[in-house]
Short mmCIF file of C-alpha atoms in Angstrom, two decimals:
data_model
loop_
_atom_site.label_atom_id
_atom_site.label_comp_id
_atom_site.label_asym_id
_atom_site.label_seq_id
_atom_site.Cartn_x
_atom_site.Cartn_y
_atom_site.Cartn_z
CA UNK O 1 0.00 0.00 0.00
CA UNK O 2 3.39 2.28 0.06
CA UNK O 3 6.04 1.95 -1.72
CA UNK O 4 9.59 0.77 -0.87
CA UNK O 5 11.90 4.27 -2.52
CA UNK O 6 13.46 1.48 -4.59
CA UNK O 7 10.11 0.92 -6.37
CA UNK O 8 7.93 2.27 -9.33
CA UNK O 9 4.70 0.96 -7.62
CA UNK O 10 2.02 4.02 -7.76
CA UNK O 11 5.14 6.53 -8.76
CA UNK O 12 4.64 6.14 -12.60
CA UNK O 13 5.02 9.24 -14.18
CA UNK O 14 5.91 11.65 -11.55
CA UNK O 15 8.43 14.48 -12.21
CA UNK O 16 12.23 13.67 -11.56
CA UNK O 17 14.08 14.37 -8.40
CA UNK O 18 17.84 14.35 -7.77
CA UNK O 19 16.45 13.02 -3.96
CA UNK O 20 15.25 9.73 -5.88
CA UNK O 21 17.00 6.36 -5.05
CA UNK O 22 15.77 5.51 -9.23
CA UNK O 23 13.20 7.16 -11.12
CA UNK O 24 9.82 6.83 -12.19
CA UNK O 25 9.26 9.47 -14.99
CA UNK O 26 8.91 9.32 -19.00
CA UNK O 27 12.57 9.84 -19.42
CA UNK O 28 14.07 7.76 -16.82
CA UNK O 29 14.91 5.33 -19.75
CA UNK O 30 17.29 7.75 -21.52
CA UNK O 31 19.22 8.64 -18.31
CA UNK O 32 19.32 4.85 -17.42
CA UNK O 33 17.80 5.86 -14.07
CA UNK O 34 14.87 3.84 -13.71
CA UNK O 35 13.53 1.54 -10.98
CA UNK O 36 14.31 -2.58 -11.41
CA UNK O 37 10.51 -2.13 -11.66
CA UNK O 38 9.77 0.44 -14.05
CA UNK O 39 8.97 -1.72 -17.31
CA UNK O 40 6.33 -4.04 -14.99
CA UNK O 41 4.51 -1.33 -13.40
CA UNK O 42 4.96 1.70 -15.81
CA UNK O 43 5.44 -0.01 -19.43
CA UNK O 44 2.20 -0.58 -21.39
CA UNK O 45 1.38 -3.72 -19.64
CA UNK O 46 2.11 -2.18 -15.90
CA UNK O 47 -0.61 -2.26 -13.32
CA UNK O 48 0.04 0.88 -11.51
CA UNK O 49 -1.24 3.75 -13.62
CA UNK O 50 0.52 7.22 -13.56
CA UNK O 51 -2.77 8.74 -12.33
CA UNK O 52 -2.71 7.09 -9.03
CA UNK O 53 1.04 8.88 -8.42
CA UNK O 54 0.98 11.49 -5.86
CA UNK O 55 2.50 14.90 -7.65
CA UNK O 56 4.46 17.32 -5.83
CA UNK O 57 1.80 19.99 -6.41
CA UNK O 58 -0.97 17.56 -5.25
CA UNK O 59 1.46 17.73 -2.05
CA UNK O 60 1.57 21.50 -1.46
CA UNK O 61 -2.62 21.84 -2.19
CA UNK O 62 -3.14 18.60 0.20
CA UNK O 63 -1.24 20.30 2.45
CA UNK O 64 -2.55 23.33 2.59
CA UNK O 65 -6.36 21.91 3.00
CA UNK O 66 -5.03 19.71 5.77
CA UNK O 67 -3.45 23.11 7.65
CA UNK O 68 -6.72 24.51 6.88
CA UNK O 69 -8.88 21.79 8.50
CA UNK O 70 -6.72 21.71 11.75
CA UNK O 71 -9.99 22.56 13.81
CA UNK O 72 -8.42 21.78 17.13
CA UNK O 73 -5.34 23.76 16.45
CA UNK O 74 -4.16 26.15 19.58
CA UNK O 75 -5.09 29.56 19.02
CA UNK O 76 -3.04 32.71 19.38
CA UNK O 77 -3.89 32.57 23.43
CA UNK O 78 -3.15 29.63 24.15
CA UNK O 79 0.36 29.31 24.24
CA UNK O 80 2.89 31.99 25.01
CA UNK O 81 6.85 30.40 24.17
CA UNK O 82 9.59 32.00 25.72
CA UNK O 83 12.53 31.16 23.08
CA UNK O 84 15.26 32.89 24.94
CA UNK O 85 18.83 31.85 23.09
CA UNK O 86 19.07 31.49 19.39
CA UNK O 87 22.17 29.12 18.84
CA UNK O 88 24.68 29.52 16.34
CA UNK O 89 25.51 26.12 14.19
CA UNK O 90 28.65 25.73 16.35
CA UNK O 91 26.55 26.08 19.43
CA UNK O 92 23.88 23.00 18.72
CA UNK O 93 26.23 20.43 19.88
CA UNK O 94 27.84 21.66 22.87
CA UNK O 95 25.56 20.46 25.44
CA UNK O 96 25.41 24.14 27.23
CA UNK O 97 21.67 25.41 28.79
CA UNK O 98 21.95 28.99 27.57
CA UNK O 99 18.40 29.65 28.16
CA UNK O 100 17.34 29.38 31.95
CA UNK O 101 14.14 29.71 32.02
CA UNK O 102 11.69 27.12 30.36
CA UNK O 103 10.37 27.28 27.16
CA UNK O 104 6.40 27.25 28.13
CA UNK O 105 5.89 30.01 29.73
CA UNK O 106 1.65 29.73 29.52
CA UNK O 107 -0.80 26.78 27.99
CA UNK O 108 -4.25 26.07 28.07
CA UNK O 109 -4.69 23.03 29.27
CA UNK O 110 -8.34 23.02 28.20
CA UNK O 111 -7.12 22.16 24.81
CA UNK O 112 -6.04 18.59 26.41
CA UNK O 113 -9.30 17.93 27.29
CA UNK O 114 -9.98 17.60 23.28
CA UNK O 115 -11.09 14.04 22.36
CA UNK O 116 -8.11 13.97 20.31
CA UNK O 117 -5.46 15.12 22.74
CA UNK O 118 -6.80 13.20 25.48
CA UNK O 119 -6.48 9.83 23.90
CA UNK O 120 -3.26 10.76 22.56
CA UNK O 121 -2.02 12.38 25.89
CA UNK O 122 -3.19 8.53 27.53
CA UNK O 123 -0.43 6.76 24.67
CA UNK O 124 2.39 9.09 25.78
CA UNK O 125 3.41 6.53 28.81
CA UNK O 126 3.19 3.21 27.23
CA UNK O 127 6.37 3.36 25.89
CA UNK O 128 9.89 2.48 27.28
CA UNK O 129 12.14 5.10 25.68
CA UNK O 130 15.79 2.48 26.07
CA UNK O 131 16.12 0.57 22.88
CA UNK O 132 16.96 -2.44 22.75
CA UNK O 133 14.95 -2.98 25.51
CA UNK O 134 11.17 -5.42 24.12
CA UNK O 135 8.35 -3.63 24.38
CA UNK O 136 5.09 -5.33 26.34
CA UNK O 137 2.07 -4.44 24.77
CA UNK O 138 -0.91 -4.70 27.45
CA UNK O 139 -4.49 -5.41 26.28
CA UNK O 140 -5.25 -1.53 28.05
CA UNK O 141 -2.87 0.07 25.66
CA UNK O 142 -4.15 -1.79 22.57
CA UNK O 143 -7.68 -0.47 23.69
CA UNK O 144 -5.87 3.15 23.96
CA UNK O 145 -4.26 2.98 20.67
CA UNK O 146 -7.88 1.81 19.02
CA UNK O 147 -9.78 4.48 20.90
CA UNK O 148 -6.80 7.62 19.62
CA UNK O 149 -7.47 5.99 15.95
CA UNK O 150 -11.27 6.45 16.09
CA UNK O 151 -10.85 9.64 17.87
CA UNK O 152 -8.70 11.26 15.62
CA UNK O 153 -10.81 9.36 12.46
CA UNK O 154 -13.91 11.49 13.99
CA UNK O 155 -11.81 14.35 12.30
CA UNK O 156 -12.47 16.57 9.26
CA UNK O 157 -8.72 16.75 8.39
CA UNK O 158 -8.36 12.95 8.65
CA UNK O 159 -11.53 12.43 6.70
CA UNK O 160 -9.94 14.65 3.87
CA UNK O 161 -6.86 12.78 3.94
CA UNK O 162 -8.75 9.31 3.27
CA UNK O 163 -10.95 10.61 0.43
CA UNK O 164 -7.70 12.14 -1.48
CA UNK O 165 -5.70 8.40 -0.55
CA UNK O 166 -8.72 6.39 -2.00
CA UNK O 167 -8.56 8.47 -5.08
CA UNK O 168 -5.30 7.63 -5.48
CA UNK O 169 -6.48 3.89 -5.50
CA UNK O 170 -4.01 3.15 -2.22
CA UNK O 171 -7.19 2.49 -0.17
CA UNK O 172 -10.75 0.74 -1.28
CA UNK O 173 -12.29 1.48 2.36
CA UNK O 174 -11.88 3.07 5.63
CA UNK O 175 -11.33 0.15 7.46
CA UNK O 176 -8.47 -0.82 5.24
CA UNK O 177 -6.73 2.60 5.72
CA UNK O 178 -7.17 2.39 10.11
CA UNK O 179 -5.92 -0.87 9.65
CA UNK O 180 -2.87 -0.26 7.61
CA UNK O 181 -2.60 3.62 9.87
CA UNK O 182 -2.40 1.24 12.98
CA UNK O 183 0.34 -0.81 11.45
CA UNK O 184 2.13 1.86 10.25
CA UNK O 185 2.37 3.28 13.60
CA UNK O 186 1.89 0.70 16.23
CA UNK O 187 3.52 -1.78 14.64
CA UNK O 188 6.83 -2.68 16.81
CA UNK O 189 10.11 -3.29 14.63
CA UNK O 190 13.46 -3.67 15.84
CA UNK O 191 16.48 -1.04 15.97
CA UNK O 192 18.28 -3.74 18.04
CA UNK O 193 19.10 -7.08 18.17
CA UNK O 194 15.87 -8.75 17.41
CA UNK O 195 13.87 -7.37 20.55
CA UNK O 196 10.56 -5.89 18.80
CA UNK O 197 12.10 -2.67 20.89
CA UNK O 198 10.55 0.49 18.82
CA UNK O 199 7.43 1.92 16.98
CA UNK O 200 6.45 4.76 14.51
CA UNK O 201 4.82 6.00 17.08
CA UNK O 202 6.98 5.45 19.88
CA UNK O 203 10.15 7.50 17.94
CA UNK O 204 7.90 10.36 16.40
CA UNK O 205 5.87 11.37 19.25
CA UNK O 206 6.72 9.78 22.45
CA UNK O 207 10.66 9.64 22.07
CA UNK O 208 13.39 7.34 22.42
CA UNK O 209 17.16 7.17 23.49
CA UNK O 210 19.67 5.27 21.65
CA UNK O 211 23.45 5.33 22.50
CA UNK O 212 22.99 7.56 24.89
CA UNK O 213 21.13 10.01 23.01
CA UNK O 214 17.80 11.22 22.23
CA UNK O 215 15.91 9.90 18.99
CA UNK O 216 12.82 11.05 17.36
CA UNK O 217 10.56 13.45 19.83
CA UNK O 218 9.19 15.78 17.52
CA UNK O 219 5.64 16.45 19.92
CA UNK O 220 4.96 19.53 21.16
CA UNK O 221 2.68 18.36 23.80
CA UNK O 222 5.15 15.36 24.88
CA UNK O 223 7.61 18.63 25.47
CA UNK O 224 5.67 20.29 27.50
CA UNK O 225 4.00 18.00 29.70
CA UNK O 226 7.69 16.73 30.47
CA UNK O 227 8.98 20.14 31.12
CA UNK O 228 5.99 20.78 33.56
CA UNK O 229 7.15 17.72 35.41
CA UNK O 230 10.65 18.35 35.48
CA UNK O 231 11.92 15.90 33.63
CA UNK O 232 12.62 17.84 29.92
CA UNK O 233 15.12 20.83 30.53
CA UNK O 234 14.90 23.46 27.32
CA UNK O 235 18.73 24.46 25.97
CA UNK O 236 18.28 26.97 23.33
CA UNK O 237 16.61 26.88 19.88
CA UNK O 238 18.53 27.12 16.18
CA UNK O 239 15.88 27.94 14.21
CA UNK O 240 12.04 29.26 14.79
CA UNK O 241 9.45 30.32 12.34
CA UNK O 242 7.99 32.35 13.80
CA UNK O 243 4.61 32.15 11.56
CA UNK O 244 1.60 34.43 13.17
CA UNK O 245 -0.53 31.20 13.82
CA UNK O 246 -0.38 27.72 14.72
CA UNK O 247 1.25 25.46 13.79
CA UNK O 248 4.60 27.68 14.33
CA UNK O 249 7.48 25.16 13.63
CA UNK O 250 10.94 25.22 16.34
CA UNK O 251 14.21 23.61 15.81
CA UNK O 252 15.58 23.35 19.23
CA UNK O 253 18.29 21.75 22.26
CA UNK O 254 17.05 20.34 24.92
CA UNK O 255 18.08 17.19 27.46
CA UNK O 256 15.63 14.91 28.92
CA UNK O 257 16.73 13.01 32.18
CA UNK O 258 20.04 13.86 30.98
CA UNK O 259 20.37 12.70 27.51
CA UNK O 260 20.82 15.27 24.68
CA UNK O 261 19.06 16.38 21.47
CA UNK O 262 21.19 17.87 19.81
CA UNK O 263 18.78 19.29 16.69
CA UNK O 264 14.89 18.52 17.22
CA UNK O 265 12.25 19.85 15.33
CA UNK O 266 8.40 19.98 15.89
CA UNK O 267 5.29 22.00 15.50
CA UNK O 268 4.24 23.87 18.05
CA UNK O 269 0.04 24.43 18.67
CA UNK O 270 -0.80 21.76 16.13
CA UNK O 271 -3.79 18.81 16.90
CA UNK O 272 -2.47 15.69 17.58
CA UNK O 273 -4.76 14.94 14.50
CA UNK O 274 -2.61 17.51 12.04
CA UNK O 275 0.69 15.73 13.09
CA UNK O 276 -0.53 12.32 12.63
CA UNK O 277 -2.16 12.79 9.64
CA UNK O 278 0.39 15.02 7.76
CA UNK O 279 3.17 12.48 8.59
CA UNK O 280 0.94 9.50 7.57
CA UNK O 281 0.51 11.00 4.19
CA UNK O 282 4.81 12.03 3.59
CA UNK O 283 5.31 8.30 4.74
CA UNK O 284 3.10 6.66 1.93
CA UNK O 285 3.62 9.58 -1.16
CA UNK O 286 7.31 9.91 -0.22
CA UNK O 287 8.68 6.72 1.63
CA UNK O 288 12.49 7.62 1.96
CA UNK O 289 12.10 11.06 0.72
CA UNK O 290 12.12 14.37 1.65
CA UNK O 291 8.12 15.06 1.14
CA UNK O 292 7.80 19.30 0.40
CA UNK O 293 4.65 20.89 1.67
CA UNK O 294 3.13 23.64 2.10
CA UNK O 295 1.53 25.06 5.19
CA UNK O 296 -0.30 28.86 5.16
CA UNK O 297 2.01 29.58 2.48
CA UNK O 298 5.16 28.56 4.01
CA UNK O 299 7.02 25.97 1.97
CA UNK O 300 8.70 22.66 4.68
CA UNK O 301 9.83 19.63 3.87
CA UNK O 302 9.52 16.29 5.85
CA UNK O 303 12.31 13.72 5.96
CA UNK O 304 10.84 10.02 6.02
CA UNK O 305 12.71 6.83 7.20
CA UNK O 306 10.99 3.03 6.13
CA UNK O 307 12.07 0.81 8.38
CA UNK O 308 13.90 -2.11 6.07
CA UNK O 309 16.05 -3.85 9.05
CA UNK O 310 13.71 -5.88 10.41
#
């Protein structure tokens, strides 16, 4: 239902990229670029037609209607950041706290009370954030992660994002998408030696530490909760929007329990919903790409990683 980067499957036709492992497009022959695949799914005979590719300007207008259905976005009120420090490149990874105070200074904690941030706020601790180390999964947190998927499938901005998949032929049904979403990001995988140790999920949202260093953690709401408790301490930030709404986007330094980030990233005021859904969508148009997008105008790109180890 996505495509390995390697592949041709539901990529016919799309423009070329210098990012591209092979290509996909009309000309790919002549540059002796394609895919192994190419010939079986693009040739006259292939079975995945070039109108079920996703296009880069699809991307940006997908995008953009997903930004603009983010209902349950924080508005202006409801957060007030305190950035402090802006580090220089040479400053990211030196493991100094230049800013002393934290970096929520104010939110509205009425916003967790959101069907959607509640039953993702009730994932955040099911998670052990070693790797290496097998994760249990208890019949409670299955019930959790099936009650955040029907929550955040409630959604206009979710519903938008299924319509536009199953018109690209990836999905015939609801159903099918939820069950391939919960795969996507429940499913456990490896990073270790065998021990079914890590999750989409897990990484993105919750956070993880690998060789003594943070991985993944790209939530705004993980951050903050875990700075109210004492647990996240805020370094300095390299890079910040600002935008004059949320979702405002932060690159920042931070250490949690004592391990270090050295660059994270994540939007700050989006739904859990926006996240979720704008991540789903990079992962199956640009699997091992940098998917560009478009938000209020601005132009970002998102980096995506399939997991092939294991």
């Amino acid at each position: 239902l996505y495509t390995a980067p390697d592949s041709c499957e539901g990529r016919c036709g799309e423009p070329f990229s210098e990012e591209d492992e092979c290509h996909c497009d009309p000309e790919c022959g002549t540059r002796h670029s394609c895919c192994e695949d190419h010939e079986r799914h693009c040739g006259p005979h292939g079975f995945s037609s070039s109108r079920d590719s996703i296009t880069d300007r699809e991307l940006l207008e997908l995008s953009e209607q997903l930004y603009g259905a983010d209902h349950n976005k924080a508005r202006p009120g409801d957060i007030a950041l305190n950035p402090q420090h802006l580090a220089g490149p040479d400053e990211t990874g030196d493991k100094q706290d230049r800013s002393p105070q934290p970096l929520y200074k104010y939110v509205n904690e009425e916003l967790f009370s959101k069907p959607t941030y509640a039953s993702f706020i009730k994932l955040l601790d099911n998670y052990q954030r070693a790797t290496g180390r097998e994760e249990e999964v208890t019949a409670e947190e299955l019930r959790e992660q099936e009650h955040f998927l029907q929550e955040v499938m409630r959604t206009e901005l979710m519903k938008i994002l299924f319509v536009f998949l199953q018109g690209k032929n990836r999905y015939s049904s609801e159903q099918e998408f939820v069950a391939d979403l919960k795969e996507m990001w429940f499913g456990l995988y490896s990073r270790g030696d065998g021990e079914r140790d890590s999750s989409g999920f897990e990484h993105v949202f919750s956070g993880e530490v690998k060789k003594g260093k943070v991985s993944g953690f790209h939530n705004w709401i993980r951050f903050y909760l875990l700075e109210k408790q004492g647990a996240v301490n805020y370094f300095s930030h390299n890079f910040n929007g600002p935008w004059d709404t949320y979702p405002d986007v932060l690159g920042l330094q931070f250490s949690w329990d004592g391990f270090y980030k050295e660059v994270g990233s994540a939007f700050i005021g989006c739904s859990p919903e926006f996240e979720f859904g704008l991540y789903s969508l990079c992962f199956l148009a640009r699997p091992g790409r940098a998917c560009h997008l478009s938000l209020g105008g601005h132009r970002l790109s998102v980096q995506t990683y399939p997991w092939t180890k294991s």
